[in-house]
């Protein structure tokens, strides 16, 4: 039997997403015209979910000296 994982409630808003294109008919894909990404970007809960996943997974970290966030592999050199 698989794990019984609970869904983060911030994801529930996605169940109400209207029909949207990722690629416009007859066009090549461009993130700039991706309606799904645009819709997601306007949902603060979804963005915070992604941010929390990046932070909790240790992909990004907070630098208290500069007050900024950065990727854990970021190299200033």
Coordinates of N, CA, C and O in Angstrom, one line a residue:
X1 N 0.8 -1.2 0.0 CA 0.0 0.0 0.0 C 0.9 1.2 0.0 O 1.9 1.3 0.7
X2 N 0.4 2.3 -0.8 CA 1.2 3.5 -0.8 C 0.9 4.4 0.4 O 0.0 4.1 1.2
X3 N 1.7 5.4 0.5 CA 1.5 6.4 1.5 C 0.2 7.1 1.3 O -0.2 7.5 0.2
X4 N -0.4 7.4 2.4 CA -1.6 8.3 2.4 C -1.1 9.7 2.7 O -1.0 10.1 3.8
X5 N -0.9 10.5 1.6 CA -0.4 11.8 1.7 C -1.5 12.8 1.6 O -2.4 12.7 0.7
X6 N -1.5 13.7 2.5 CA -2.5 14.8 2.5 C -2.1 15.9 1.5 O -1.0 16.2 1.4
X7 N -3.1 16.4 0.8 CA -2.9 17.5 -0.1 C -2.8 18.8 0.6 O -3.7 19.1 1.5
X8 N -1.9 19.7 0.2 CA -1.8 21.0 0.8 C -3.0 21.8 0.3 O -3.3 21.8 -0.9
X9 N -3.7 22.4 1.2 CA -5.0 23.1 0.9 C -4.7 24.3 0.0 O -5.7 24.7 -0.7
X10 N -3.5 24.8 -0.1 CA -3.3 25.9 -1.1 C -3.4 25.4 -2.5 O -3.6 26.2 -3.4
X11 N -3.3 24.1 -2.7 CA -3.5 23.6 -4.1 C -4.9 23.5 -4.6 O -5.2 23.4 -5.8
X12 N -5.8 23.5 -3.6 CA -7.2 23.3 -4.0 C -7.8 24.4 -4.9 O -8.7 24.1 -5.7
X13 N -7.2 25.6 -4.9 CA -7.7 26.6 -5.9 C -7.5 26.2 -7.3 O -8.3 26.6 -8.2
X14 N -6.5 25.3 -7.6 CA -6.3 24.9 -9.0 C -7.5 24.1 -9.5 O -7.7 24.0 -10.7
X15 N -8.3 23.5 -8.6 CA -9.4 22.7 -9.1 C -10.5 23.6 -9.8 O -11.3 23.1 -10.5
X16 N -10.4 24.9 -9.6 CA -11.3 25.9 -10.2 C -10.8 26.6 -11.4 O -11.4 27.6 -11.9
X17 N -9.6 26.2 -11.9 CA -9.0 26.8 -13.0 C -9.9 26.6 -14.2 O -10.3 25.5 -14.5
X18 N -10.1 27.7 -15.0 CA -10.9 27.6 -16.2 C -10.1 26.9 -17.3 O -8.9 26.8 -17.2
X19 N -10.7 26.6 -18.5 CA -9.9 26.1 -19.6 C -8.9 27.1 -20.1 O -9.3 28.3 -20.4
X20 N -7.6 26.8 -20.1 CA -6.6 27.7 -20.6 C -5.6 27.0 -21.5 O -5.4 25.7 -21.4
X21 N -5.0 27.7 -22.4 CA -3.9 27.1 -23.2 C -2.6 27.3 -22.6 O -2.2 28.3 -22.0
X22 N -1.7 26.3 -22.9 CA -0.3 26.4 -22.6 C 0.4 26.9 -23.8 O 1.3 27.7 -23.8
X23 N 0.0 26.4 -25.0 CA 0.5 26.8 -26.2 C -0.7 27.3 -27.0 O -1.7 26.7 -27.1
X24 N -0.5 28.5 -27.6 CA -1.6 29.1 -28.4 C -1.7 28.3 -29.7 O -0.8 27.9 -30.3
X25 N -3.0 28.1 -30.1 CA -3.2 27.3 -31.4 C -2.4 27.8 -32.5 O -2.4 29.0 -32.8
X26 N -1.6 27.0 -33.2 CA -0.8 27.3 -34.3 C 0.5 28.0 -34.0 O 1.2 28.5 -34.9
X27 N 0.8 28.2 -32.7 CA 2.0 28.9 -32.3 C 3.0 27.9 -31.6 O 2.6 26.8 -31.2
X28 N 4.2 28.3 -31.6 CA 5.2 27.5 -30.8 C 5.0 27.9 -29.3 O 4.6 29.1 -29.0
X29 N 5.4 27.0 -28.4 CA 5.3 27.3 -27.0 C 6.2 28.5 -26.6 O 7.3 28.6 -27.0
X30 N 5.6 29.4 -25.8 CA 6.4 30.5 -25.1 C 5.8 30.7 -23.7 O 4.6 30.8 -23.6
X31 N 6.6 30.7 -22.7 CA 6.1 30.9 -21.4 C 5.5 32.2 -21.3 O 4.6 32.4 -20.4
X32 N 5.8 33.2 -22.1 CA 5.2 34.5 -22.1 C 3.7 34.5 -22.5 O 3.0 35.4 -22.0
X33 N 3.3 33.5 -23.3 CA 1.9 33.5 -23.7 C 1.2 32.3 -23.1 O 0.1 31.9 -23.5
X34 N 1.9 31.6 -22.1 CA 1.3 30.4 -21.4 C 0.2 30.9 -20.5 O 0.5 31.5 -19.4
X35 N -1.1 30.7 -20.8 CA -2.2 31.1 -20.0 C -2.2 30.4 -18.6 O -2.7 31.0 -17.6
X36 N -1.8 29.2 -18.6 CA -1.8 28.4 -17.3 C -0.8 29.1 -16.3 O -1.2 29.3 -15.2
X37 N 0.4 29.3 -16.8 CA 1.4 30.0 -15.9 C 0.9 31.3 -15.5 O 1.2 31.7 -14.3
X38 N 0.3 32.1 -16.4 CA -0.2 33.4 -16.0 C -1.3 33.3 -14.9 O -1.3 34.0 -14.0
X39 N -2.2 32.3 -15.1 CA -3.2 32.1 -14.1 C -2.6 31.7 -12.7 O -3.0 32.3 -11.7
X40 N -1.7 30.8 -12.7 CA -1.0 30.4 -11.5 C -0.3 31.6 -10.8 O -0.4 31.8 -9.6
X41 N 0.3 32.4 -11.7 CA 1.1 33.6 -11.1 C 0.2 34.6 -10.4 O 0.7 35.4 -9.6
X42 N -1.1 34.5 -10.6 CA -2.0 35.5 -10.0 C -2.7 34.9 -8.8 O -3.6 35.5 -8.2
X43 N -2.2 33.7 -8.4 CA -2.7 33.0 -7.2 C -1.7 33.0 -6.1 O -0.8 32.1 -6.1
X44 N -1.7 33.9 -5.1 CA -0.7 34.0 -4.1 C -0.5 32.7 -3.3 O 0.7 32.3 -3.0
X45 N -1.5 31.9 -3.1 CA -1.4 30.7 -2.3 C -0.6 29.7 -3.1 O 0.2 28.9 -2.5
X46 N -0.8 29.6 -4.4 CA 0.0 28.7 -5.2 C 1.5 29.1 -5.3 O 2.4 28.3 -5.2
X47 N 1.7 30.4 -5.4 CA 3.1 30.9 -5.4 C 3.8 30.6 -4.0 O 5.0 30.2 -4.0
X48 N 3.1 30.8 -2.9 CA 3.7 30.5 -1.6 C 3.9 29.0 -1.4 O 4.9 28.6 -0.8
X49 N 3.1 28.2 -2.0 CA 3.3 26.7 -2.0 C 4.6 26.4 -2.7 O 5.5 25.7 -2.1
X50 N 4.9 27.0 -3.9 CA 6.1 26.7 -4.6 C 7.3 27.3 -3.8 O 8.3 26.6 -3.6
X51 N 7.2 28.5 -3.2 CA 8.2 29.0 -2.4 C 8.6 28.1 -1.2 O 9.7 27.8 -0.9
X52 N 7.5 27.7 -0.5 CA 7.7 26.8 0.7 C 8.4 25.5 0.3 O 9.3 25.0 1.0
X53 N 8.0 25.0 -0.9 CA 8.6 23.7 -1.3 C 10.1 23.9 -1.6 O 11.0 23.1 -1.3
X54 N 10.5 25.1 -2.2 CA 11.9 25.4 -2.5 C 12.7 25.6 -1.2 O 13.8 25.1 -1.1
X55 N 12.1 26.3 -0.3 CA 12.7 26.5 1.0 C 12.9 25.3 1.8 O 14.0 24.9 2.3
X56 N 11.8 24.5 1.9 CA 11.8 23.3 2.7 C 12.7 22.2 2.1 O 13.3 21.4 2.8
X57 N 12.8 22.2 0.8 CA 13.7 21.3 0.1 C 15.1 21.7 0.1 O 16.0 21.1 -0.5
X58 N 15.4 22.9 0.7 CA 16.8 23.5 0.7 C 17.3 23.8 -0.6 O 18.5 23.6 -0.9
X59 N 16.5 24.2 -1.6 CA 16.9 24.7 -2.9 C 17.3 26.2 -2.8 O 18.1 26.7 -3.6
X60 N 16.6 26.9 -1.8 CA 16.9 28.3 -1.6 C 17.1 28.5 -0.1 O 16.6 27.7 0.7
X61 N 17.9 29.6 0.2 CA 18.1 29.8 1.6 C 18.1 31.3 1.9 O 18.4 32.1 1.0
X62 N 17.9 31.7 3.1 CA 17.8 33.1 3.5 C 19.2 33.5 4.1 O 19.8 32.8 4.9
X63 N 19.7 34.6 3.6 CA 20.9 35.2 4.1 C 20.6 36.4 5.0 O 20.2 37.4 4.6
X64 N 20.7 36.1 6.3 CA 20.3 37.2 7.3 C 21.2 38.4 7.3 O 20.8 39.5 7.7
X65 N 22.4 38.2 6.8 CA 23.4 39.3 6.7 C 22.9 40.4 5.6 O 23.0 41.6 5.8
X66 N 22.4 39.8 4.5 CA 22.0 40.7 3.4 C 20.4 40.9 3.4 O 20.0 41.8 2.6
X67 N 19.7 40.1 4.1 CA 18.3 40.1 4.0 C 17.7 39.6 2.7 O 16.6 40.0 2.3
X68 N 18.4 38.8 2.0 CA 18.0 38.3 0.7 C 17.9 36.7 0.7 O 18.5 36.1 1.5
X69 N 17.2 36.2 -0.3 CA 17.1 34.8 -0.5 C 18.0 34.5 -1.8 O 18.1 35.3 -2.7
X70 N 18.6 33.3 -1.8 CA 19.4 32.9 -2.9 C 19.4 31.4 -3.1 O 19.1 30.6 -2.1
X71 N 19.7 30.9 -4.3 CA 19.8 29.5 -4.5 C 21.0 28.9 -3.7 O 22.0 29.6 -3.6
X72 N 20.8 27.7 -3.2 CA 21.9 27.1 -2.4 C 23.2 26.9 -3.2 O 24.3 26.8 -2.6
X73 N 23.1 26.8 -4.5 CA 24.3 26.6 -5.3 C 24.8 27.9 -5.9 O 25.7 27.9 -6.7
X74 N 24.2 29.0 -5.6 CA 24.6 30.3 -6.2 C 26.1 30.6 -5.8 O 26.4 30.5 -4.6
X75 N 26.8 30.9 -6.8 CA 28.2 31.3 -6.5 C 28.5 32.7 -7.1 O 28.3 32.9 -8.3
X76 N 28.9 33.6 -6.2 CA 29.1 35.0 -6.6 C 30.2 35.2 -7.6 O 30.3 36.2 -8.3
X77 N 31.1 34.2 -7.6 CA 32.3 34.4 -8.5 C 32.0 34.1 -9.9 O 31.4 33.5 -10.5

